[in-house]
Short mmCIF file of C-alpha atoms and ligand atoms in Angstrom, two decimals:
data_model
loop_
_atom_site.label_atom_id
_atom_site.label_comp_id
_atom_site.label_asym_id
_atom_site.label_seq_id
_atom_site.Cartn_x
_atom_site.Cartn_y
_atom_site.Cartn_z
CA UNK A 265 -35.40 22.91 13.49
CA UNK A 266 -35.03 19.62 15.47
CA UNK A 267 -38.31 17.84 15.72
CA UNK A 268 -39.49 17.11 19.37
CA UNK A 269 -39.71 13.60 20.04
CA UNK A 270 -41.82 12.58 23.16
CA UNK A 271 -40.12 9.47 23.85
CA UNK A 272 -42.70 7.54 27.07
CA UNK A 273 -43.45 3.61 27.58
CA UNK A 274 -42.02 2.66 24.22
CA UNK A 275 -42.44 -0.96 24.35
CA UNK A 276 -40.56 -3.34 22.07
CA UNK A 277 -40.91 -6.95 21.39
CA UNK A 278 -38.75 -8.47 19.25
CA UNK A 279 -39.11 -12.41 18.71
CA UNK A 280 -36.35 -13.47 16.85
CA UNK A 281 -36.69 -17.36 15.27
CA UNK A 282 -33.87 -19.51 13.97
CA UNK A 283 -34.30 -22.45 11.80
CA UNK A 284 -32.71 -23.80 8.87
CA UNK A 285 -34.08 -24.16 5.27
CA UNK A 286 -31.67 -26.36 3.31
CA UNK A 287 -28.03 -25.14 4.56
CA UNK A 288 -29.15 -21.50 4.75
CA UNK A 289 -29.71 -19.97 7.82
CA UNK A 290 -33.16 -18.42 8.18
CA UNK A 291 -33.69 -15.59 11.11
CA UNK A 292 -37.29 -14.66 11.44
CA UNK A 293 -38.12 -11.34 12.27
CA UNK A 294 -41.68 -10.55 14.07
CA UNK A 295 -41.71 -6.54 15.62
CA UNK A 296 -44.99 -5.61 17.84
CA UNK A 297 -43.76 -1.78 18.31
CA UNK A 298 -46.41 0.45 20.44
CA UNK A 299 -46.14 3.68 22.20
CA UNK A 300 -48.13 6.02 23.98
CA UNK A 301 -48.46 8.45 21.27
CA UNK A 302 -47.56 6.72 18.35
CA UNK A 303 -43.67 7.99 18.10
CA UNK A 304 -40.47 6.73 18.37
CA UNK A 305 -36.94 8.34 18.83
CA UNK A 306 -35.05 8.48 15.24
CA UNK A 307 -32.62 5.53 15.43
CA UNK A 308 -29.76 7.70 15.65
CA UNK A 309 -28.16 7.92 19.55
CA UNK A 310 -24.36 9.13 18.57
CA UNK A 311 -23.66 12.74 19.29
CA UNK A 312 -23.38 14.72 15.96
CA UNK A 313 -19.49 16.16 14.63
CA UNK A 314 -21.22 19.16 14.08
CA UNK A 315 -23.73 20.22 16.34
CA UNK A 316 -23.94 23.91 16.06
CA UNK A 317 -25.31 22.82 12.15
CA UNK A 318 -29.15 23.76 11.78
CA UNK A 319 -30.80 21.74 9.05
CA UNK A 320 -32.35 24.18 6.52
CA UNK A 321 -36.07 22.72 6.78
CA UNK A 322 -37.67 20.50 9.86
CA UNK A 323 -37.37 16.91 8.25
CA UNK A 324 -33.71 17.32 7.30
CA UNK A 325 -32.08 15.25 9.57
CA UNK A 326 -32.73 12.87 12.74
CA UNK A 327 -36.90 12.51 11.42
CA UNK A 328 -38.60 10.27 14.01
CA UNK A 329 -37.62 6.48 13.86
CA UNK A 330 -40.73 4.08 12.35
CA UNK A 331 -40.87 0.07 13.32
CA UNK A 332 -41.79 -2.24 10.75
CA UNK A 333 -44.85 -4.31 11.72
CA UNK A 334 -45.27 -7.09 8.94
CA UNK A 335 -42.72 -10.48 9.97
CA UNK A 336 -39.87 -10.99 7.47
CA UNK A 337 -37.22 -13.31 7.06
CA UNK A 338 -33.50 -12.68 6.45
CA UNK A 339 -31.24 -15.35 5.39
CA UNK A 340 -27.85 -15.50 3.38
CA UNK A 341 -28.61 -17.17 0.57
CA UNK A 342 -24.65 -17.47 -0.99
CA UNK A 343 -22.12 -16.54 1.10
CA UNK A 344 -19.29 -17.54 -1.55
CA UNK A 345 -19.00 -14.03 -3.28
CA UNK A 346 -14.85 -12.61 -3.19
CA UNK A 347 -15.68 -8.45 -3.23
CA UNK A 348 -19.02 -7.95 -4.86
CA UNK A 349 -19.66 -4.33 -5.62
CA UNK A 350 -23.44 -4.18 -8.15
CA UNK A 351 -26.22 -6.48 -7.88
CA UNK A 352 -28.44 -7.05 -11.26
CA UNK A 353 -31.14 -9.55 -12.04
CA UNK A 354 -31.12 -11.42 -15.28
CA UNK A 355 -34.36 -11.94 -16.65
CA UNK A 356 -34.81 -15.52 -15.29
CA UNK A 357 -34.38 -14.54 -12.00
CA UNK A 358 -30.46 -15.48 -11.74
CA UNK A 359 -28.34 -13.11 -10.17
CA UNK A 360 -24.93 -11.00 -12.24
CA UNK A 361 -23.03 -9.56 -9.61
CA UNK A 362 -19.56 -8.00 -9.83
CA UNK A 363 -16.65 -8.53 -8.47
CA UNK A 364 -13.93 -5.59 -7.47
CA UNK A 365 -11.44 -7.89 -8.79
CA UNK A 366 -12.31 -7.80 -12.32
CA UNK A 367 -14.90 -10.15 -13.27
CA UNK A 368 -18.78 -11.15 -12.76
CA UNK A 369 -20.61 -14.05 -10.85
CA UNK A 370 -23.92 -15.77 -12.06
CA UNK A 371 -26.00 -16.83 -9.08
CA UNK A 372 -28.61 -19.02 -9.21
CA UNK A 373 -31.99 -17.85 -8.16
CA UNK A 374 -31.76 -20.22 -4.94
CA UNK A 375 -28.46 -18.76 -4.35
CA UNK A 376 -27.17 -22.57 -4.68
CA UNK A 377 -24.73 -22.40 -8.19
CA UNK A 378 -22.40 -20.04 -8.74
CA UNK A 379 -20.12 -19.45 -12.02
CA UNK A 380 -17.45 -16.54 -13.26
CA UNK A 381 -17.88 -14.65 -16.58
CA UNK A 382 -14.37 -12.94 -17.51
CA UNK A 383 -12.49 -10.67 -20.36
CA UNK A 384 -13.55 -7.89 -18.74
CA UNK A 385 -11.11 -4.98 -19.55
CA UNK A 386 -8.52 -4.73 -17.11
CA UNK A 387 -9.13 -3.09 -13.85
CA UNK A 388 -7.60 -0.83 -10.93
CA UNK A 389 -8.48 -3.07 -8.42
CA UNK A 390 -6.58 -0.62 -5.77
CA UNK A 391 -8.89 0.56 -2.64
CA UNK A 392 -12.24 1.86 -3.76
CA UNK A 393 -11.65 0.58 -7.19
CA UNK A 394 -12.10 -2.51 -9.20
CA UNK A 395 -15.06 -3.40 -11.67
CA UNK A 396 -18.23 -1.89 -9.59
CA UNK A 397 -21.46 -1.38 -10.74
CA UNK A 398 -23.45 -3.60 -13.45
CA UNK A 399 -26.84 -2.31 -15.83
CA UNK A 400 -28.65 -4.70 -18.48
CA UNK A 401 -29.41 -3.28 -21.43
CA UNK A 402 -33.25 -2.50 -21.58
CA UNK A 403 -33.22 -4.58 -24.08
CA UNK A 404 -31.23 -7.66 -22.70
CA UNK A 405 -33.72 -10.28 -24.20
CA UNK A 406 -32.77 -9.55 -27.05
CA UNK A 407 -29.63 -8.42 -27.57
CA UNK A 408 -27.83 -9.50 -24.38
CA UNK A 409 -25.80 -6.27 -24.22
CA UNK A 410 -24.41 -5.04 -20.48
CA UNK A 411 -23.02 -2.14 -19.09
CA UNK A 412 -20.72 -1.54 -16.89
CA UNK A 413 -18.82 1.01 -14.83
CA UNK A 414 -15.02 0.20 -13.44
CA UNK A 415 -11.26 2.13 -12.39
CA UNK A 416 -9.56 2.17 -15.79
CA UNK A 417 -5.74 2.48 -15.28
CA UNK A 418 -4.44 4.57 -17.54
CA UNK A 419 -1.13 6.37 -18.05
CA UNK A 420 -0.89 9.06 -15.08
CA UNK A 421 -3.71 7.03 -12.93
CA UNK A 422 -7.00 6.09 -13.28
CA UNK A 423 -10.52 7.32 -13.90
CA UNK A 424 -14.40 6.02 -13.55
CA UNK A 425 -15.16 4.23 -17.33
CA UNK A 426 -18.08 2.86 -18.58
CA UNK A 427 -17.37 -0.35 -20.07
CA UNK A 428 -20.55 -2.64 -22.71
CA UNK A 429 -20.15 -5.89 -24.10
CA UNK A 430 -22.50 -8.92 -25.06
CA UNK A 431 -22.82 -11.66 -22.36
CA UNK A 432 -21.93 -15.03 -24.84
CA UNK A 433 -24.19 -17.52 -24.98
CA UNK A 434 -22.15 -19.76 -22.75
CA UNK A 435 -22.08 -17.19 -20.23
CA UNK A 436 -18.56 -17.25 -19.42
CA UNK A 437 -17.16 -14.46 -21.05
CA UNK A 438 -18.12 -10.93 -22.55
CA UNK A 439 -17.56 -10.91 -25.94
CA UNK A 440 -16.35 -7.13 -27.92
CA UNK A 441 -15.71 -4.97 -24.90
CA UNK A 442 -15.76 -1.45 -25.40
CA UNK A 443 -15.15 1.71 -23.25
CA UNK A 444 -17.94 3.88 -24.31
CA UNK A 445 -17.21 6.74 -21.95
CA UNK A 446 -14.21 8.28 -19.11
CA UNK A 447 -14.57 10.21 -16.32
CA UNK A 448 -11.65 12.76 -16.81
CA UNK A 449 -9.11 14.00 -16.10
CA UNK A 450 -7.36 10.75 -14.91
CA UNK A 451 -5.52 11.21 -11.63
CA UNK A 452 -3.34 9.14 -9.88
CA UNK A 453 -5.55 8.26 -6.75
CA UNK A 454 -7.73 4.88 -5.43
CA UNK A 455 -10.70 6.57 -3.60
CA UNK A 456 -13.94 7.91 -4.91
CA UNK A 457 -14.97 6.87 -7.91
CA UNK A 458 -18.84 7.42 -7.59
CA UNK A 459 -19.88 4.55 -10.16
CA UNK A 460 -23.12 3.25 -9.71
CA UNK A 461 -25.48 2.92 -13.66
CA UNK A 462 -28.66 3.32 -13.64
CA UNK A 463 -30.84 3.49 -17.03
CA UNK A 464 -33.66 5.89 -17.57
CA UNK A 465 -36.94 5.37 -19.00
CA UNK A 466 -35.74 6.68 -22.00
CA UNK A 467 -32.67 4.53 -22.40
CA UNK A 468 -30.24 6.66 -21.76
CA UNK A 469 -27.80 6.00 -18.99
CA UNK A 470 -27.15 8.13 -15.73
CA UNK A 471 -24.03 7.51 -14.73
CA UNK A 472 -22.26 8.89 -11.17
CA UNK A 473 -18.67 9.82 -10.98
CA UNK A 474 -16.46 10.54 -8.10
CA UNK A 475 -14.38 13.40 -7.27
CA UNK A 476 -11.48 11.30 -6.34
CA UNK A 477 -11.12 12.69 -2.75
CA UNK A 478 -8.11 14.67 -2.23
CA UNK A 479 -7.74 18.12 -1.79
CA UNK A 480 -6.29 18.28 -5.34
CA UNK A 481 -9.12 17.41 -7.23
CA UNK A 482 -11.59 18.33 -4.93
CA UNK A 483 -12.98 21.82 -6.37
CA UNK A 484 -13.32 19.57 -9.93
CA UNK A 485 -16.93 18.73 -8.32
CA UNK A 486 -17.56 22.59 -9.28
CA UNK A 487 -15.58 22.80 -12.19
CA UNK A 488 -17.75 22.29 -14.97
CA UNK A 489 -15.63 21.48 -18.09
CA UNK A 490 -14.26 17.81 -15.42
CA UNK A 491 -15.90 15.00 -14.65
CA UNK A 492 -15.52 14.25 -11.30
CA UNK A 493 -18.24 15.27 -8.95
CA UNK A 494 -20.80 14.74 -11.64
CA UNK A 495 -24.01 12.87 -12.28
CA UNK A 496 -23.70 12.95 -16.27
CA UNK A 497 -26.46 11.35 -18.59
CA UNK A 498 -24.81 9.08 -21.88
CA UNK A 499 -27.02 7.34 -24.53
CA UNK A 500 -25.80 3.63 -25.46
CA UNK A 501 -23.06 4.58 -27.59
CA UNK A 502 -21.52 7.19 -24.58
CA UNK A 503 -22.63 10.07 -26.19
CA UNK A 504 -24.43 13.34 -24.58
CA UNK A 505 -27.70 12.16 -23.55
CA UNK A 506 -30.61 14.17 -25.59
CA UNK A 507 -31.81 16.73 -23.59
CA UNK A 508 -29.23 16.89 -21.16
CA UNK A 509 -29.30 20.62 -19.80
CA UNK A 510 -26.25 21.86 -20.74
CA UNK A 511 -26.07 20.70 -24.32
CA UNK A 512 -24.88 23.85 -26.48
CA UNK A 513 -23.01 25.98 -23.92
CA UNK A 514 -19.47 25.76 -23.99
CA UNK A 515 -18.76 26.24 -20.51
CA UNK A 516 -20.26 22.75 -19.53
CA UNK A 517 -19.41 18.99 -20.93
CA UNK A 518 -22.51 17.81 -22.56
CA UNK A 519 -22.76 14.84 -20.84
CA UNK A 520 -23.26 17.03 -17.43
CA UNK A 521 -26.73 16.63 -15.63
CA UNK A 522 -26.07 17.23 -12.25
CA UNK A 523 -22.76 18.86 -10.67
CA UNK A 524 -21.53 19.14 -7.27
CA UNK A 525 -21.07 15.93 -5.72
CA UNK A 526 -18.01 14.25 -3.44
CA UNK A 527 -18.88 10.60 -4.12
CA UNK A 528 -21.89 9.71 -5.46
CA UNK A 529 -22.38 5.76 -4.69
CA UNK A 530 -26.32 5.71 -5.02
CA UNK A 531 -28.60 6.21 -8.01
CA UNK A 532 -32.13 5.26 -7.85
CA UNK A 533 -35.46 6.12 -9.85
CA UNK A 534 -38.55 6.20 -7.73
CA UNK A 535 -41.76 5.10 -9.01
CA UNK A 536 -42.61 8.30 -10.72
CA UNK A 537 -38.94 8.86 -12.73
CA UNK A 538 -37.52 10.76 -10.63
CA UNK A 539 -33.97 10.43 -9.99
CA UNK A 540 -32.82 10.28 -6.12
CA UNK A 541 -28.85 9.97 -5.40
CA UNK A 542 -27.29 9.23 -1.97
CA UNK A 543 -23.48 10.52 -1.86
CA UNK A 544 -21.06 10.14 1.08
CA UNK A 545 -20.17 12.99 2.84
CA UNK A 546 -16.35 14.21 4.64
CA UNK A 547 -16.96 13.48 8.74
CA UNK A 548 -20.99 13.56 8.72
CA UNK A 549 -22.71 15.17 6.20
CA UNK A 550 -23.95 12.22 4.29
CA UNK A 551 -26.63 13.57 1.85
CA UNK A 552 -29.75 11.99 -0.07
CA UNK A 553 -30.44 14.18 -3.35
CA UNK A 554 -33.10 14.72 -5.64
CA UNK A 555 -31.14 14.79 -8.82
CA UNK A 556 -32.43 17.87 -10.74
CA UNK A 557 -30.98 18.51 -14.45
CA UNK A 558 -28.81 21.35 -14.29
CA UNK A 559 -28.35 21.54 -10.65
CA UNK A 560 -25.73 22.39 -8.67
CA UNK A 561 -25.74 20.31 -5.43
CA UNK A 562 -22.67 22.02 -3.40
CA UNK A 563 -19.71 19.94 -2.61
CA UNK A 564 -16.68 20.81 -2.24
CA UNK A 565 -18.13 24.14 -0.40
CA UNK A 566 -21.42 23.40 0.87
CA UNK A 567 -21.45 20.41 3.45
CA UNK A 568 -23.18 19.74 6.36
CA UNK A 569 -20.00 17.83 7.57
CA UNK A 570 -16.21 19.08 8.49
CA UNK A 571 -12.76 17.34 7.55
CA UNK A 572 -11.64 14.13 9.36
CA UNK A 573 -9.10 16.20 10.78
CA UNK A 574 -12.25 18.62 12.34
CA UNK A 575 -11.41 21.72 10.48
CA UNK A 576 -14.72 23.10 9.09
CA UNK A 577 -15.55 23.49 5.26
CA UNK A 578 -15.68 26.65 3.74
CA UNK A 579 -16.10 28.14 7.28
CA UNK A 580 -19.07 25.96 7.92
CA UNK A 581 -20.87 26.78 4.96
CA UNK A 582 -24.59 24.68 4.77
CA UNK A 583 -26.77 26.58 2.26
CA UNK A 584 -25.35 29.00 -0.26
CA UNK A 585 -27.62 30.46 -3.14
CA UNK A 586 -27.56 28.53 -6.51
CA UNK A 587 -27.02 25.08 -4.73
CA UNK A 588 -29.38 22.47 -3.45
CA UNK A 589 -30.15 21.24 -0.61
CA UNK A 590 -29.92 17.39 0.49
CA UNK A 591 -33.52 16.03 1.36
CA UNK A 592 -31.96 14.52 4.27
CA UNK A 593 -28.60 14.05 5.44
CA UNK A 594 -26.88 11.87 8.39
CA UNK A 595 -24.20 13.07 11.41
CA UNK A 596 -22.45 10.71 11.87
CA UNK A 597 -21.98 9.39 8.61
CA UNK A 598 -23.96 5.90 8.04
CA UNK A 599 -21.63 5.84 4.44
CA UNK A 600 -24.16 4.58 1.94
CA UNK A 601 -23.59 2.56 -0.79
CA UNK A 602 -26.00 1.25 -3.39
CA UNK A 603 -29.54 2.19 -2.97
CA UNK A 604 -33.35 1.09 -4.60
CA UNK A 605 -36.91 2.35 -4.00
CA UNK A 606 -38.78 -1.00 -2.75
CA UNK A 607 -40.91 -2.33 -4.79
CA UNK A 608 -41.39 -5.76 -4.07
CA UNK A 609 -44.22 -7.99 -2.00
CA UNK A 610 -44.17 -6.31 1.76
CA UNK A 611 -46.89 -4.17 1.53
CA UNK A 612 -45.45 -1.72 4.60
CA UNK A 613 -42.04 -1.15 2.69
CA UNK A 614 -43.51 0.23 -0.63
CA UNK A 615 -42.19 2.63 -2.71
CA UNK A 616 -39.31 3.50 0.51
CA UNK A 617 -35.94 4.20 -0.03
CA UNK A 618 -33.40 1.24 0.85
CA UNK A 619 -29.65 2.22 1.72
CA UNK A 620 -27.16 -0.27 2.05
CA UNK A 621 -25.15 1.14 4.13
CA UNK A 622 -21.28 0.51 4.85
CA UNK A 623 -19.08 1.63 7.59
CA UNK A 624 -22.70 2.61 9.05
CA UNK A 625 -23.30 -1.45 8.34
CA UNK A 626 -27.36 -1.36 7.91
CA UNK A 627 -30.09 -1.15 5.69
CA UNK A 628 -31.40 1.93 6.25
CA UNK A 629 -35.49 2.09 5.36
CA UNK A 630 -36.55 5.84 4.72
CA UNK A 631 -40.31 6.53 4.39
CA UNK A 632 -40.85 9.44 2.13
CA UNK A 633 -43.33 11.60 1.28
CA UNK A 634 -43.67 14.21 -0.92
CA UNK A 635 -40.07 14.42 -1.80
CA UNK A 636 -39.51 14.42 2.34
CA UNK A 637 -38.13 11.88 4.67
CA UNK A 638 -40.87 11.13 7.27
CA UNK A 639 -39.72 8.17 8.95
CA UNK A 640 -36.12 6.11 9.45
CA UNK A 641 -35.65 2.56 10.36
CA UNK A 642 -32.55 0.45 10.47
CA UNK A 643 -32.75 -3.15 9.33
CA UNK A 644 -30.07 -5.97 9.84
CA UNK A 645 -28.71 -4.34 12.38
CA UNK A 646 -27.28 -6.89 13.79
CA UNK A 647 -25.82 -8.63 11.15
CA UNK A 648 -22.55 -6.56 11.37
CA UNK A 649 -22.10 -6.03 7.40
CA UNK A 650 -20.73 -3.85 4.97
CA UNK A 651 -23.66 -3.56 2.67
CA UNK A 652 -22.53 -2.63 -0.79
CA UNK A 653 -25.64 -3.06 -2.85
CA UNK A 654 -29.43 -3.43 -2.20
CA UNK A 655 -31.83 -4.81 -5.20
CA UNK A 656 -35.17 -5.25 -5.68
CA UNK A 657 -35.64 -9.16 -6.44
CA UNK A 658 -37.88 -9.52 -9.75
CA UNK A 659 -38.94 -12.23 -7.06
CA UNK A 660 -40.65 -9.19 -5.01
CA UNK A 661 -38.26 -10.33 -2.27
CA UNK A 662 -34.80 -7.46 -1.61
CA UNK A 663 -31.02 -8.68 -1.98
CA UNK A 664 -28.20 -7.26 -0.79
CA UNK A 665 -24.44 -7.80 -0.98
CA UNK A 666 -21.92 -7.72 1.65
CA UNK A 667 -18.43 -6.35 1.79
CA UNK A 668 -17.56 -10.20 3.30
CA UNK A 669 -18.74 -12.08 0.18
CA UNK A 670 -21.93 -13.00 1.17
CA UNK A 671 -25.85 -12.21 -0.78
CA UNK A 672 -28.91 -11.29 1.87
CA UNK A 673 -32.65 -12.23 1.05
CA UNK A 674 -34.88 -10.44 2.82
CA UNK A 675 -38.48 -11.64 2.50
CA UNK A 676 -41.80 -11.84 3.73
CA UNK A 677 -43.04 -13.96 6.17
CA1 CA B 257 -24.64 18.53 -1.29
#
């Protein structure tokens, strides 16, 4: 059910404040939002693809839109990045960010310096691929170990891999890469090839793979002995996480912990552990998941969007017994990438889920409570970008990185 929104004497001020700080440009951001009963519209004003859809619960889709009050700043704080795909932050506060192309930059913490660490295995650089998405090693410090996810081409294609290696002390190479773990089969395509790392308490990694888009490969989201369409948990070494729910029964890969997904670009943990993914949908239908192990989350038969071409899905099929739900899920697509729960110093923002989003080019702020989505904003509107990746700064301030090259600090006031 669509939640009635009341929408009188909404009355906006935005002040908007240019200066400069060094060479970077600094826009200052100061929102007064008040209406007569305390609502606002959700941000959303497109007509949906599909509007004969009915969310399963109230809170599904379109929740009312929320104003943030505090002031921040936004400035670009390097705008010399090629293709930058994952956003990490090494323990002094420098930046390791990857590039599509095949390698890594180090930025300083002031965004100033920049420098290239290579011998990265090689790369499909084609499309969607390229070296994406970067993890630390919990134990960096000490053993300066990092992970990696990237399009390995292969006889017959390509696939998602997980690549490790140690950063050398000079920082400009990584020294005994290894492939610790492939996404099969391989398949001769360039789109959708999920990717993003994210390590677990435990030290285990989740990893999110693709189901390489076409129609061929498609049902291998369901098909439980692939890959693709897969959240799958690996320890260090890419083997079967301990634990993982399907360890012992032959009609699942052991490294399977959640199935069902079309392209999977956003892992997060919130501040209790719990795992939260944000996949792209077909022509609306984008979802945000709570990852449960052993779950089976739908796709490529359970959608709340259609084909590009406007055909319908499994004749329109939105809940089916045995799958779950999305929390929340966008028509028109917003297509989010990488995604964090906020965690740093603006009070208002804690603990929300940030989506950098890309054809949909926002942030997208989503309040949630409970495991449900209670308020939307969108932030840096009107910046125009492709946001790839969003991180939480160990600065308490958020990054993000742009399709056009370029790294975002967003800050307090
Ligand atoms: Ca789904």
């Amino acid at each position: 059910m669509k939640t009635s929104i009341v929408n009188t004497s909404v009355l906006l001020t935005f002040l908007f404040l240019v200066s400069c700080t060094g060479n970077s440009k600094t826009t200052s951001i100061k929102n007064t939002t008040e209406t007569q009963n305390g609502r606002l519209p959700n941000p959303e004003t497109l007509n949906k693809n599909s509007p004969n859809f009915e969310p399963a619960f109230e809170g599904q889709t379109r929740v009312e839109g929320v104003k943030t009050k505090m002031a921040y700043n936004v400035e670009v704080i390097n705008s010399d990045l090629g293709k930058p795909w994952g956003i990490v932050n090494l323990p002094d506060g420098r930046f390791l960010i990857t590039e599509k192309s095949g390698f890594m930059s180090i930025v300083s913490a002031d965004g100033k310096t920049i420098s290239k660490v290579e011998g990265f295995p090689t790369v499909d650089s084609k499309a969607q691929g390229g070296l994406l998405d970067v993890a630390l090693d919990p134990d960096f410090k000490n053993n300066r170990m990092i992970y990696w996810t990237f399009s390995e081409p292969v006889s017959g294609g390509n696939h998602t891999a997980v690549g490790k290696g140690k950063l050398s002390s000079d920082e400009r190479t990584i020294e005994n890469p290894q492939v610790i773990f492939r996404a099969t089969p391989t398949y001769d395509g360039k789109l959708h090839y999920g990717s993003r790392l994210v390590f677990d308490k435990d030290g285990n990694l989740f990893v999110s793979a693709g189901e390489r888009s076409d129609i061929e490969t498609r049902p291998l989201a369901q098909n439980t002995m692939a890959y693709l369409g897969k959240v799958l948990k690996i320890t260090k070494e890419g083997k079967p996480a301990p634990g993982n729910p399907f360890i012992g029964n032959s009609k699942y890969k052991p490294e399977i912990y959640s199935y069902g997904h079309r392209n999977p670009q956003g892992l997060a943990l919130d501040e209790t552990g719990q795992l939260w993914e944000a996949e792209m949908g077909p022509k609306g239908g984008d979802e945000v998941n709570l990852i449960k192990p052993g779950k089976n989350y739908g796709w490529g038969d359970v959608t709340y969007g259609i084909e590009y071409s406007g055909k319908e899905i499994n004749a329109g099929t939105t809940q089916k017994a045995g799958t779950e739900q999305p929390v929340y899920y966008w028509d028109p697509s917003i297509s989010m990438s990488g995604i964090t729960f906020y965690t740093g110093n603006m009070e208002e923002w804690k603990n929300n889920l940030m989506l950098g989003c890309l054809s949909g080019e926002k942030i997208i702020r989503l309040v949630i409570k409970n495991n449900k989505v209670v308020g939307e904003e969108w932030l840096l509107e009107d910046k125009k970008e492709r946001f790839r990746d969003v991180l939480n700064g160990q600065d308490g301030n958020l990054y993000a990185i742009t399709d056009s090259g370029k790294l975002y600090k967003i800050s307090k006031e």
